[in-house]
Tab-separated table of C-alpha atoms and ligand atoms in Angstrom:
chain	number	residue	atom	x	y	z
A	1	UNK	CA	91.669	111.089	98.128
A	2	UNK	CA	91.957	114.970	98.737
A	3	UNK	CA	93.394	114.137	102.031
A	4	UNK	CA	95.954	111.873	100.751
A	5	UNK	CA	99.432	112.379	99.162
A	6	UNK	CA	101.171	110.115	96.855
A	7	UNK	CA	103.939	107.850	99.018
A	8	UNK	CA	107.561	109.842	99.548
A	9	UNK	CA	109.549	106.787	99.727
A	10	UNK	CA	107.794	106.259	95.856
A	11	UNK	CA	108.957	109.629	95.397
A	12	UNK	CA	112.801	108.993	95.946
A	13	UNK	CA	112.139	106.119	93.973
A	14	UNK	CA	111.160	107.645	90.868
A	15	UNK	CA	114.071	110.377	91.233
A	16	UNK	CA	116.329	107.383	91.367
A	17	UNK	CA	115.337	106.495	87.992
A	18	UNK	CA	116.831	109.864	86.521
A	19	UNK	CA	120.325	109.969	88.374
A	20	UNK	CA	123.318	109.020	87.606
A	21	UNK	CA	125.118	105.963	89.709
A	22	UNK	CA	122.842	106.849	92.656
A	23	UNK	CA	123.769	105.577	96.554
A	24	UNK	CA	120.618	104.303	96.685
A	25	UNK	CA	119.383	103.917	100.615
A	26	UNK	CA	116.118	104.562	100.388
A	27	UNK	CA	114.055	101.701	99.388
A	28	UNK	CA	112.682	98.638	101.092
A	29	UNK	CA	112.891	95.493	99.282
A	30	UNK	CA	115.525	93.543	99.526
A	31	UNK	CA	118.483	93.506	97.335
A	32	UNK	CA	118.688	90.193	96.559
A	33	UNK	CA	117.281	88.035	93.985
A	34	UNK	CA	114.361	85.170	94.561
A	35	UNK	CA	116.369	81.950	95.354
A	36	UNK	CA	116.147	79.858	92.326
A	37	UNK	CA	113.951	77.220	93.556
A	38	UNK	CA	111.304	79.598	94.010
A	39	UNK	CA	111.767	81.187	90.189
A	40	UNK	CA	111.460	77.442	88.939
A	41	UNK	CA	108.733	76.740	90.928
A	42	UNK	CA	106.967	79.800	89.468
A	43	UNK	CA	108.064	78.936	86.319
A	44	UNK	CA	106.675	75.318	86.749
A	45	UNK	CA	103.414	76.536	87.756
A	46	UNK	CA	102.763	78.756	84.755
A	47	UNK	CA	103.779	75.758	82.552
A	48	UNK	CA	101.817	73.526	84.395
A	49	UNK	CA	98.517	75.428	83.559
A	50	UNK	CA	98.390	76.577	87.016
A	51	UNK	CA	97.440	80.315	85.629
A	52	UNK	CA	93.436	80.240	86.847
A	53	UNK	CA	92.078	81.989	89.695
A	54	UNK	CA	92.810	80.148	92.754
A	55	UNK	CA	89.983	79.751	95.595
A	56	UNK	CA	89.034	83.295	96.880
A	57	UNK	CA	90.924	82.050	100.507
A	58	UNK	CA	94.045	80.515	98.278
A	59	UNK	CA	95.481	77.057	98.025
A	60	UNK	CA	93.921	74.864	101.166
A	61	UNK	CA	97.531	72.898	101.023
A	62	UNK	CA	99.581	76.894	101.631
A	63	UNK	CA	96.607	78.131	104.269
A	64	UNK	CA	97.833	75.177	106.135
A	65	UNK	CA	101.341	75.162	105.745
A	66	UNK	CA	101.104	79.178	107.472
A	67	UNK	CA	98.407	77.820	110.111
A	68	UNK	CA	100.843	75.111	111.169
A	69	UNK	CA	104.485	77.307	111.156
A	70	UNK	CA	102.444	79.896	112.891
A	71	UNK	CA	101.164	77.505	115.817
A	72	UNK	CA	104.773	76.031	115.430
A	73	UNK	CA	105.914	79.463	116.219
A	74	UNK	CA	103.311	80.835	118.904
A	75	UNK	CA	102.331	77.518	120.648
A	76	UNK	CA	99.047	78.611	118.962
A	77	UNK	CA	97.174	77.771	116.076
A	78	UNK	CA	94.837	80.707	114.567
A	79	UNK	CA	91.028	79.806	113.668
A	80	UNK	CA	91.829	80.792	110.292
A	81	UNK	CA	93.992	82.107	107.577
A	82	UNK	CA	93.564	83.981	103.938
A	83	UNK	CA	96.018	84.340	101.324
A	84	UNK	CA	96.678	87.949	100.353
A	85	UNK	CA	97.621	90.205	97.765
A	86	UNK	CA	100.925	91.473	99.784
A	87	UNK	CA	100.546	92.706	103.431
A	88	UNK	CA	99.206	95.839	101.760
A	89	UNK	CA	96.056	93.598	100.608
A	90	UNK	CA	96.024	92.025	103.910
A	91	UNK	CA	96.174	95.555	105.771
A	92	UNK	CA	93.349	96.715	103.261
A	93	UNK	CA	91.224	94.171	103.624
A	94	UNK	CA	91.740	94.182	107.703
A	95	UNK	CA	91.121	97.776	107.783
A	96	UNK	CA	88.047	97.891	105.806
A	97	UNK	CA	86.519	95.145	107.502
A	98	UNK	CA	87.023	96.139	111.373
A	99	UNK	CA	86.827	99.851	111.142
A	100	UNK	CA	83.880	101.956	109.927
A	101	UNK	CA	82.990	105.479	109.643
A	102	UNK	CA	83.523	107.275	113.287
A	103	UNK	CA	86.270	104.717	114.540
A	104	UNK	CA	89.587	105.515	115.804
A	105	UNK	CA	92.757	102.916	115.423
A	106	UNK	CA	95.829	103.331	117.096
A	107	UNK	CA	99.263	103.340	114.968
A	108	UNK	CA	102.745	103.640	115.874
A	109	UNK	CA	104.892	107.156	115.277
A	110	UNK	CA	106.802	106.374	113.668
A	111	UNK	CA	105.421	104.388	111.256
A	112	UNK	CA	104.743	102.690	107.775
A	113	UNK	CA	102.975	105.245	105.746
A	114	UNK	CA	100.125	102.996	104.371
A	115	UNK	CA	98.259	102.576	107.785
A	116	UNK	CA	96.967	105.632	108.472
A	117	UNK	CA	96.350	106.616	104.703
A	118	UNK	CA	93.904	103.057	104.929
A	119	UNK	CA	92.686	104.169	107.819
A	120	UNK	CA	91.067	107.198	106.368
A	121	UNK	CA	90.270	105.489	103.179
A	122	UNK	CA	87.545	103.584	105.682
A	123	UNK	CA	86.294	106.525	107.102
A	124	UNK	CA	88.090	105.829	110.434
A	125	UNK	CA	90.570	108.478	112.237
A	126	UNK	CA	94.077	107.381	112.965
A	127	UNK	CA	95.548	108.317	115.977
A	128	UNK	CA	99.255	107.836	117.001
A	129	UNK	CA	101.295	106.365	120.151
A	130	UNK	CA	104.644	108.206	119.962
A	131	UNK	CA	107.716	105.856	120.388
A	132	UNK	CA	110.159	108.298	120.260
A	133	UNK	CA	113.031	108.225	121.607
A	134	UNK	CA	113.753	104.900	122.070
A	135	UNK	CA	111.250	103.519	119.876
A	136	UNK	CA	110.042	100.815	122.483
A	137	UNK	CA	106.127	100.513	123.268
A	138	UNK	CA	105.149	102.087	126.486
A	139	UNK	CA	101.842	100.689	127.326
A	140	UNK	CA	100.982	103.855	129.240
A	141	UNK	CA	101.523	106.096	126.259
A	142	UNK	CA	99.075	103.985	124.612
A	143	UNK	CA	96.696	103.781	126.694
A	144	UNK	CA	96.341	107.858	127.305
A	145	UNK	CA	95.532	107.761	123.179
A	146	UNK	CA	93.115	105.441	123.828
A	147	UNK	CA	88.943	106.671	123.463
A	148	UNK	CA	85.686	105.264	123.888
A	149	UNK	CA	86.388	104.853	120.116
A	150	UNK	CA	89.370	103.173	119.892
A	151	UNK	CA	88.663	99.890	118.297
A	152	UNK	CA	91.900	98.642	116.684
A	153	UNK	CA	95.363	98.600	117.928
A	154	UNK	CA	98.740	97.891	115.096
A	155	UNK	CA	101.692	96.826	116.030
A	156	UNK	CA	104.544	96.439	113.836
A	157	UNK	CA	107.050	94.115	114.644
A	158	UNK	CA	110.175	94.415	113.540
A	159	UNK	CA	109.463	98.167	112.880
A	160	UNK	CA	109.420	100.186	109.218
A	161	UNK	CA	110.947	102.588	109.977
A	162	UNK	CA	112.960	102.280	113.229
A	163	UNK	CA	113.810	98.305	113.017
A	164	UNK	CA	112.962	98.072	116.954
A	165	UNK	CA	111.523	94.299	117.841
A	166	UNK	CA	108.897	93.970	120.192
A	167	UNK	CA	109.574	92.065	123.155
A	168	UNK	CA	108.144	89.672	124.767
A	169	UNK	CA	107.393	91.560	127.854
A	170	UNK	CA	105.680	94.259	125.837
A	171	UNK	CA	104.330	92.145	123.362
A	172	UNK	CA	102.370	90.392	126.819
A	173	UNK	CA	101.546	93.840	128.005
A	174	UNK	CA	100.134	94.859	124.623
A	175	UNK	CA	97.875	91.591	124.772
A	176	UNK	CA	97.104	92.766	128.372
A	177	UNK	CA	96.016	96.326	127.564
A	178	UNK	CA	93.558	94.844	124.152
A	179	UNK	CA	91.655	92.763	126.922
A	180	UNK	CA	91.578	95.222	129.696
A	181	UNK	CA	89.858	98.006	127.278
A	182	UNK	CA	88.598	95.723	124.467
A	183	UNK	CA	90.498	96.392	121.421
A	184	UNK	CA	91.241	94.116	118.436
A	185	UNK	CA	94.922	93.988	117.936
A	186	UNK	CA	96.589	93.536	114.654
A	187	UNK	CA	100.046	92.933	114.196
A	188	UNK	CA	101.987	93.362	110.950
A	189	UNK	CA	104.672	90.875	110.884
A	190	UNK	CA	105.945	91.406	107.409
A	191	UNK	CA	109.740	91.415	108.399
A	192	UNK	CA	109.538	88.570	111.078
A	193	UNK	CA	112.552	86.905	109.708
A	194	UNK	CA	114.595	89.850	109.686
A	195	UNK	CA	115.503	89.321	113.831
A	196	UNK	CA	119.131	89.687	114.692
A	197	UNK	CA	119.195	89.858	118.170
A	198	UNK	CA	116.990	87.285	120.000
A	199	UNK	CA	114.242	84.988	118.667
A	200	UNK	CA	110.556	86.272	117.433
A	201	UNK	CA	107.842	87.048	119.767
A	202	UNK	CA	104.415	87.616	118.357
A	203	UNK	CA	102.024	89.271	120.615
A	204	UNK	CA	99.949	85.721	118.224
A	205	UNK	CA	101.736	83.659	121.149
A	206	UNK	CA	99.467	85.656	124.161
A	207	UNK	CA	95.918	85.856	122.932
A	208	UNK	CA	93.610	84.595	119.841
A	209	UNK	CA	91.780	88.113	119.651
A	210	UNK	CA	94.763	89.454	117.035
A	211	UNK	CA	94.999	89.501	113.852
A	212	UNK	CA	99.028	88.513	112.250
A	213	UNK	CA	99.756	89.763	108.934
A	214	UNK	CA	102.832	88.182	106.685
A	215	UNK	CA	104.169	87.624	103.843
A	216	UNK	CA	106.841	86.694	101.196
A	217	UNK	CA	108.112	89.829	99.328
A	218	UNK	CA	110.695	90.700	102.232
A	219	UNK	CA	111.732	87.040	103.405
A	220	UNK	CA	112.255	85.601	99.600
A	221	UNK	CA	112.990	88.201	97.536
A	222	UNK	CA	109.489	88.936	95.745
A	223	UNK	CA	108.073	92.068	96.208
A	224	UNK	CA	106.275	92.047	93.039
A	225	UNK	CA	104.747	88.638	93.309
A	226	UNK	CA	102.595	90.374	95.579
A	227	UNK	CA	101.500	87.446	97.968
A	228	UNK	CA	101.311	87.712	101.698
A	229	UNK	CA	98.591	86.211	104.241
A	230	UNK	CA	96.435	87.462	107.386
A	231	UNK	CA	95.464	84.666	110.081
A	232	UNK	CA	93.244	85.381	112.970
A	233	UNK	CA	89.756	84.376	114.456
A	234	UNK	CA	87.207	83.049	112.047
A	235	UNK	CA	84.700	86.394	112.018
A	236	UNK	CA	87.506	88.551	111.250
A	237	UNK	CA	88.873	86.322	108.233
A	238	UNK	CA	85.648	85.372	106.969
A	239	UNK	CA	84.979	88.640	106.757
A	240	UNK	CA	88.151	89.557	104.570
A	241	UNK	CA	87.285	86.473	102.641
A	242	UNK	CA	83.907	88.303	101.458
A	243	UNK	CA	85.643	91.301	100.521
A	244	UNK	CA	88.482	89.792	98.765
A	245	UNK	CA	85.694	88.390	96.754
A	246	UNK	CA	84.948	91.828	95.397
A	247	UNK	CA	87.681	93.102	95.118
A	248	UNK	CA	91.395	91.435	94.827
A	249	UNK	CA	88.843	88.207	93.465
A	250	UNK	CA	92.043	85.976	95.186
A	251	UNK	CA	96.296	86.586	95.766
A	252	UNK	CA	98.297	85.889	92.486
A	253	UNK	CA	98.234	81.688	91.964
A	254	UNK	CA	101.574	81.673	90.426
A	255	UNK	CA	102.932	83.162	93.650
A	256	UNK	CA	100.850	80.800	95.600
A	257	UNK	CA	102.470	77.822	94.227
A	258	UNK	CA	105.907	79.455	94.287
A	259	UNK	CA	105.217	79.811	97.967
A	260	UNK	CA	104.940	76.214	98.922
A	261	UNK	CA	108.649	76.201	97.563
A	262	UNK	CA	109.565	78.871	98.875
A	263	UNK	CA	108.312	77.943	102.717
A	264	UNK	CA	110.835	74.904	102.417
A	265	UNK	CA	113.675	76.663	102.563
A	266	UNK	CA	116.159	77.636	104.876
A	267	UNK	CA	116.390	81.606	105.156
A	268	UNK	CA	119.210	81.896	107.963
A	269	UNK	CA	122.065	82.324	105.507
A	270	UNK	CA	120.489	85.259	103.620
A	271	UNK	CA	119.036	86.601	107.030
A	272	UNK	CA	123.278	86.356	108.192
A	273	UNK	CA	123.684	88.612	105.561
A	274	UNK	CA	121.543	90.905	106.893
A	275	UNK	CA	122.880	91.076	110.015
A	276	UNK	CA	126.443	91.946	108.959
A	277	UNK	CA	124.511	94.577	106.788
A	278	UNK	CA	122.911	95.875	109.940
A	279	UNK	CA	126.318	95.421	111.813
A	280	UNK	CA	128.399	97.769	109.288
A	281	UNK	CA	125.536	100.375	109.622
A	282	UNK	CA	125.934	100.892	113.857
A	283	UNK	CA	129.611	100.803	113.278
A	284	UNK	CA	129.672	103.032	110.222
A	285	UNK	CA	127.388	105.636	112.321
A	286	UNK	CA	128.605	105.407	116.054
A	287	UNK	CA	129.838	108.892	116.800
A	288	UNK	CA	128.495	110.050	113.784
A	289	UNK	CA	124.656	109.804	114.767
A	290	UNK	CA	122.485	109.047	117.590
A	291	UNK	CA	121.174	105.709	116.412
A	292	UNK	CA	119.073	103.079	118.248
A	293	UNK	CA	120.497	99.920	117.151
A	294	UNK	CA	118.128	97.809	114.923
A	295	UNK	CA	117.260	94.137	116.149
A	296	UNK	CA	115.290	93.612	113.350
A	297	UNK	CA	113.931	94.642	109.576
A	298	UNK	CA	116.645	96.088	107.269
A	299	UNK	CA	116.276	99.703	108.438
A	300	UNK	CA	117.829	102.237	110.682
A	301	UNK	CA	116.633	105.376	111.661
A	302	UNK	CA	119.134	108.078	112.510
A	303	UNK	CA	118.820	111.238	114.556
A	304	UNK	CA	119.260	114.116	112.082
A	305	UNK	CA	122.743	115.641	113.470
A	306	UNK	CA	121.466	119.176	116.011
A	307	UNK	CA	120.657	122.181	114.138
A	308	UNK	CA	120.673	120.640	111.260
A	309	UNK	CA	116.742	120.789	109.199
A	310	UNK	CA	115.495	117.899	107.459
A	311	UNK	CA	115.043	119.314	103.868
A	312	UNK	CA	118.357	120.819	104.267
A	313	UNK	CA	119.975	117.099	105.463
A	314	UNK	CA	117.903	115.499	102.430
A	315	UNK	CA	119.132	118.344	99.993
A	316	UNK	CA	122.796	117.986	100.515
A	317	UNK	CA	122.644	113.629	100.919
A	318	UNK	CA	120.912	114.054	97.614
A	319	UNK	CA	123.623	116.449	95.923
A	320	UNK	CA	126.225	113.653	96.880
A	321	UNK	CA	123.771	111.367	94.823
A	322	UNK	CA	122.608	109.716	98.534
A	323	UNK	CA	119.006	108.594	98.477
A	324	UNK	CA	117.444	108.363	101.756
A	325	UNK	CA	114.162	108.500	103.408
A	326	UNK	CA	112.976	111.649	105.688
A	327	UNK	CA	111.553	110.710	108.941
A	328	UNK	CA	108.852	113.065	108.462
A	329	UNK	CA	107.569	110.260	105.934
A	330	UNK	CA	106.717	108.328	108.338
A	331	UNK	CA	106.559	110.611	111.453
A	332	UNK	CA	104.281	113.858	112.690
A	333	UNK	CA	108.123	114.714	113.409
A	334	UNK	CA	111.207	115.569	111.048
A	335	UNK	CA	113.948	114.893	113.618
A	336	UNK	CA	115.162	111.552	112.158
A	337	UNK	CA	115.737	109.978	108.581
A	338	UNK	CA	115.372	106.222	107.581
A	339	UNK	CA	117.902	104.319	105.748
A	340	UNK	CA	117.602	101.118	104.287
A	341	UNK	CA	120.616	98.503	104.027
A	342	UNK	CA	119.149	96.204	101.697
A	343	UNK	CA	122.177	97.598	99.355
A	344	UNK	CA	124.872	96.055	98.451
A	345	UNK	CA	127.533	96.195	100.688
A	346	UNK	CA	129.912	98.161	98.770
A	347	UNK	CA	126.813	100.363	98.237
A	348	UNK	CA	125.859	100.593	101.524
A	349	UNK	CA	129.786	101.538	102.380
A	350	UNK	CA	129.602	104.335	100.437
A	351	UNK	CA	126.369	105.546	101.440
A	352	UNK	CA	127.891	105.300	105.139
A	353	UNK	CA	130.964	107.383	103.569
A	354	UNK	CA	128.985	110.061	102.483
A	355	UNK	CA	126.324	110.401	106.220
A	356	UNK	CA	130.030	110.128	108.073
A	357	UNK	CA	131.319	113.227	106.103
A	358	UNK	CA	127.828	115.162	105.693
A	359	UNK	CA	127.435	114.738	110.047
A	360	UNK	CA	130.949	116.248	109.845
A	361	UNK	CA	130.050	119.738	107.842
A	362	UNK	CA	128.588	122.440	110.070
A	363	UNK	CA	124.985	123.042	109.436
A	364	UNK	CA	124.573	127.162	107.658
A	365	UNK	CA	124.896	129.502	110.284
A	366	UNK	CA	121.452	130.654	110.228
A	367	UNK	CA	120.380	127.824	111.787
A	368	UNK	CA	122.192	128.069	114.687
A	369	UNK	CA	122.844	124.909	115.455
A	370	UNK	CA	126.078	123.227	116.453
A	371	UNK	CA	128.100	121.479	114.088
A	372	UNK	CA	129.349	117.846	114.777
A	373	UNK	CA	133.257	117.959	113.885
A	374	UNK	CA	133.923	118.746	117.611
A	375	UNK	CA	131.290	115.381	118.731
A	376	UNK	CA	133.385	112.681	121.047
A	377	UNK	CA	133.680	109.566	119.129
A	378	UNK	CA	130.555	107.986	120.829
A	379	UNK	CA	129.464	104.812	121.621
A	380	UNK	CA	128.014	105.476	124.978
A	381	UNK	CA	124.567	104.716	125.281
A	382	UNK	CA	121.880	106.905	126.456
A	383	UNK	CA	120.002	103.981	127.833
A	384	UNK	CA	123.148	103.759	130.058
A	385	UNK	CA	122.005	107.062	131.376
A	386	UNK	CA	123.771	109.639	129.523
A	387	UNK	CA	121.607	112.703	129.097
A	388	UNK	CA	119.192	112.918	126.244
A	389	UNK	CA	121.487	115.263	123.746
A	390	UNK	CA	124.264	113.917	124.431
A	391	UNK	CA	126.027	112.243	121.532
A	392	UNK	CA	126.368	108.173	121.226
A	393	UNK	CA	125.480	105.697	119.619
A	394	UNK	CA	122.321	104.238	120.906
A	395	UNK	CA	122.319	100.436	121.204
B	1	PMP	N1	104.125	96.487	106.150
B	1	PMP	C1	105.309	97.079	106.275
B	1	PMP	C2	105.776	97.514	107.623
B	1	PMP	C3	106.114	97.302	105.141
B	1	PMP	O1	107.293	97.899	105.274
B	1	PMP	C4	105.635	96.887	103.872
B	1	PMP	C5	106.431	97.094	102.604
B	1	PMP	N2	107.269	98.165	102.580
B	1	PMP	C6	104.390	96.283	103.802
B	1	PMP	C7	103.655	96.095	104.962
B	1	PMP	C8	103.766	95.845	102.507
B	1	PMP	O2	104.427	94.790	101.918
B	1	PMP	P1	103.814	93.882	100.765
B	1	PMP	O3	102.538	94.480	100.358
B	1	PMP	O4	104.837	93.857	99.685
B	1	PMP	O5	103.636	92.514	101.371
């Protein structure tokens, strides 16, 4: 544990328990409530005496539900699937089981701060493929990380903390590259219905050797019900299955019940909603920031304006009472900072407010950097060809 530090997104979160009428961008769960089918179903369940453990693997009737929306999905159906206490019991389980002492596992930079923390927690060393700038996967990059002791490969689709999407074609070429050189990939899938741009392709659709994690505390609104799921080959499950055993014993049952409520509804109007939140955050930032548009999850990860150093950027979002995420949370750089728009949108206006006028003010002197007041009002994109530096908005 010497070697790891307690969570900085937690961090913001427990300083937004002490201020005043905070702008509060910083979190990821989403801001609205569980639809109330799902509460009554919960509710029903506890009443019903449904408060035992459940089978270590969870409810046969909800393992099959995910096994058939998942070959529904990929035009394949996984060996197997267990029910888990969030992705973050899923990723614990996963990581404990197919790494050991001497192992190396490949994770995205950026990236959610968990893996590489889990990584070390079973004994394995992570090691990072950059996706800077534009935050797509470049198979090469990869595959110059890659050692005789590479054994796992994550993928996070849509993306904590840059809300890039995989794509099909790379998704494919990720498949290609696990074959070619033998790795086990596993994909974490938490914010698969949070797509704004084109449909979902899992790297699940291209090969049986992966591993999908998913779950509910994103898509419905329950982050503390704690339930998500991992499906995947038998040996690999199985495996988690043992070790759940020991350890979580099973995912929570009321949540498991909930869940087979919860999978019959229709999540495309809430999902809108996201959108237009995801909309008013590239319009509230273009000239403002270099941003890479998200397709997917609700966050977007801004260029810090030039000159301008993280802890200073953090310091003075803060003194406006903004809450936001450094990059450097998630990142071996601090060029960027994450916000999250699951806010409400008059929140989330505000919050835009204050980034608009603090990309405005000219960083202190000392640093040397440029200020931003002169910027063009962007909107060109650098994927267009414009030369990396050059303001825009990146789409
Ligand atoms: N993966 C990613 C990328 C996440 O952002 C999160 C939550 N922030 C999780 C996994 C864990 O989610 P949970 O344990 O609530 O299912």
């Amino acid at each position: 544990m010497s070697g790891i530090e307690a969570s900085g997104i937690r961090k913001m979160f427990e300083l937004v328990s002490s201020m005043e009428d905070p702008i509060n961008l910083s979190i990821g769960q989403p801001d609205f409530d569980a639809p109330p089918e799902v509460k009554e179903a919960a509710i029903r369940a506890i009443r019903d005496g449904r408060n035992k453990y459940t089978v270590t693997q969870g409810l046969p009737e909800l393992n099959e539900r995910i096994l058939a929306r998942l070959a529904a999905r990929d035009g394949r159906r996984p060996e197997s699937s267990i029910l888990t206490a969030g992705v973050s019991g899923g990723l614990t389980l996963a990581f404990l089981v197919l790494l050991e002492a001497g192992d190396e596992v490949l994770l995205p930079d950026p990236g959610f701060v968990l893996y590489r923390h889990l990584a070390r927690v079973a004994g394995a060393s992570p090691v990072f493929y950059d996706l800077y700038p534009d935050f797509r996967i470049d198979v090469a990059k990869i595959e110059a990380a890659l050692t005789p002791r590479t054994k796992v490969l994550l993928v996070n689709t849509p993306n904590n903390p840059t809300g890039a999407v995989v794509s099909e074609e790379e998704s494919r070429a990720l498949v290609d590259l696990a074959e070619r050189r033998g790795l086990f990939l596993v994909a974490d899938e938490i914010y698969e219905a949070f797509v704004y741009d084109a449909p979902f392709r899992s790297v699940g659709a291209f090969s049986d050797r992966v591993l999908l994690l998913g779950g509910f505390s994103k898509t419905y609104g329950v982050p503390g019900w704690r339930l998500g799921w991992a499906a995947g080959p038998h040996a690999v499950v199985d495996a988690m299955r043992t070790l759940q055993q020991f350890t979580f014993v099973c995912a929570p049952s009321i949540a498991q019940h909930a869940a087979l409520a919860a999978l019959d509804l229709d999540v495309r109007p809430w999902i809108e909603a996201y959108r237009r939140k995801r909309d008013l955050v590239v319009e509230g930032l273009r000239g403002a920031y270099r941003l890479v548009e998200p397709g997917g999850s609700f966050y977007a990860f801004p260029e810090l304006p030039p000159g301008v150093a993280e802890s200073d950027f953090v310091a003075r979002a803060l003194e406006r009472r903004l809450l936001l995420v450094p990059g450097s949370a998630f990142s071996a750089r601090a060029t960027h900072f994450r916000i999250s728009f699951a806010a409400p949108d008059e929140e989330l206006r505000r919050g835009l407010g204050v980034l608009r006028s603090l990309a405005g003010e000219r960083p202190p002197s000392r640093t040397g950097g440029r200020g931003l007041d002169s910027r063009p009002g962007g909107g060109k994109m650098r994927a267009e060809g414009s030369a990396p530096g050059a303001p825009g908005v990146l789409r």
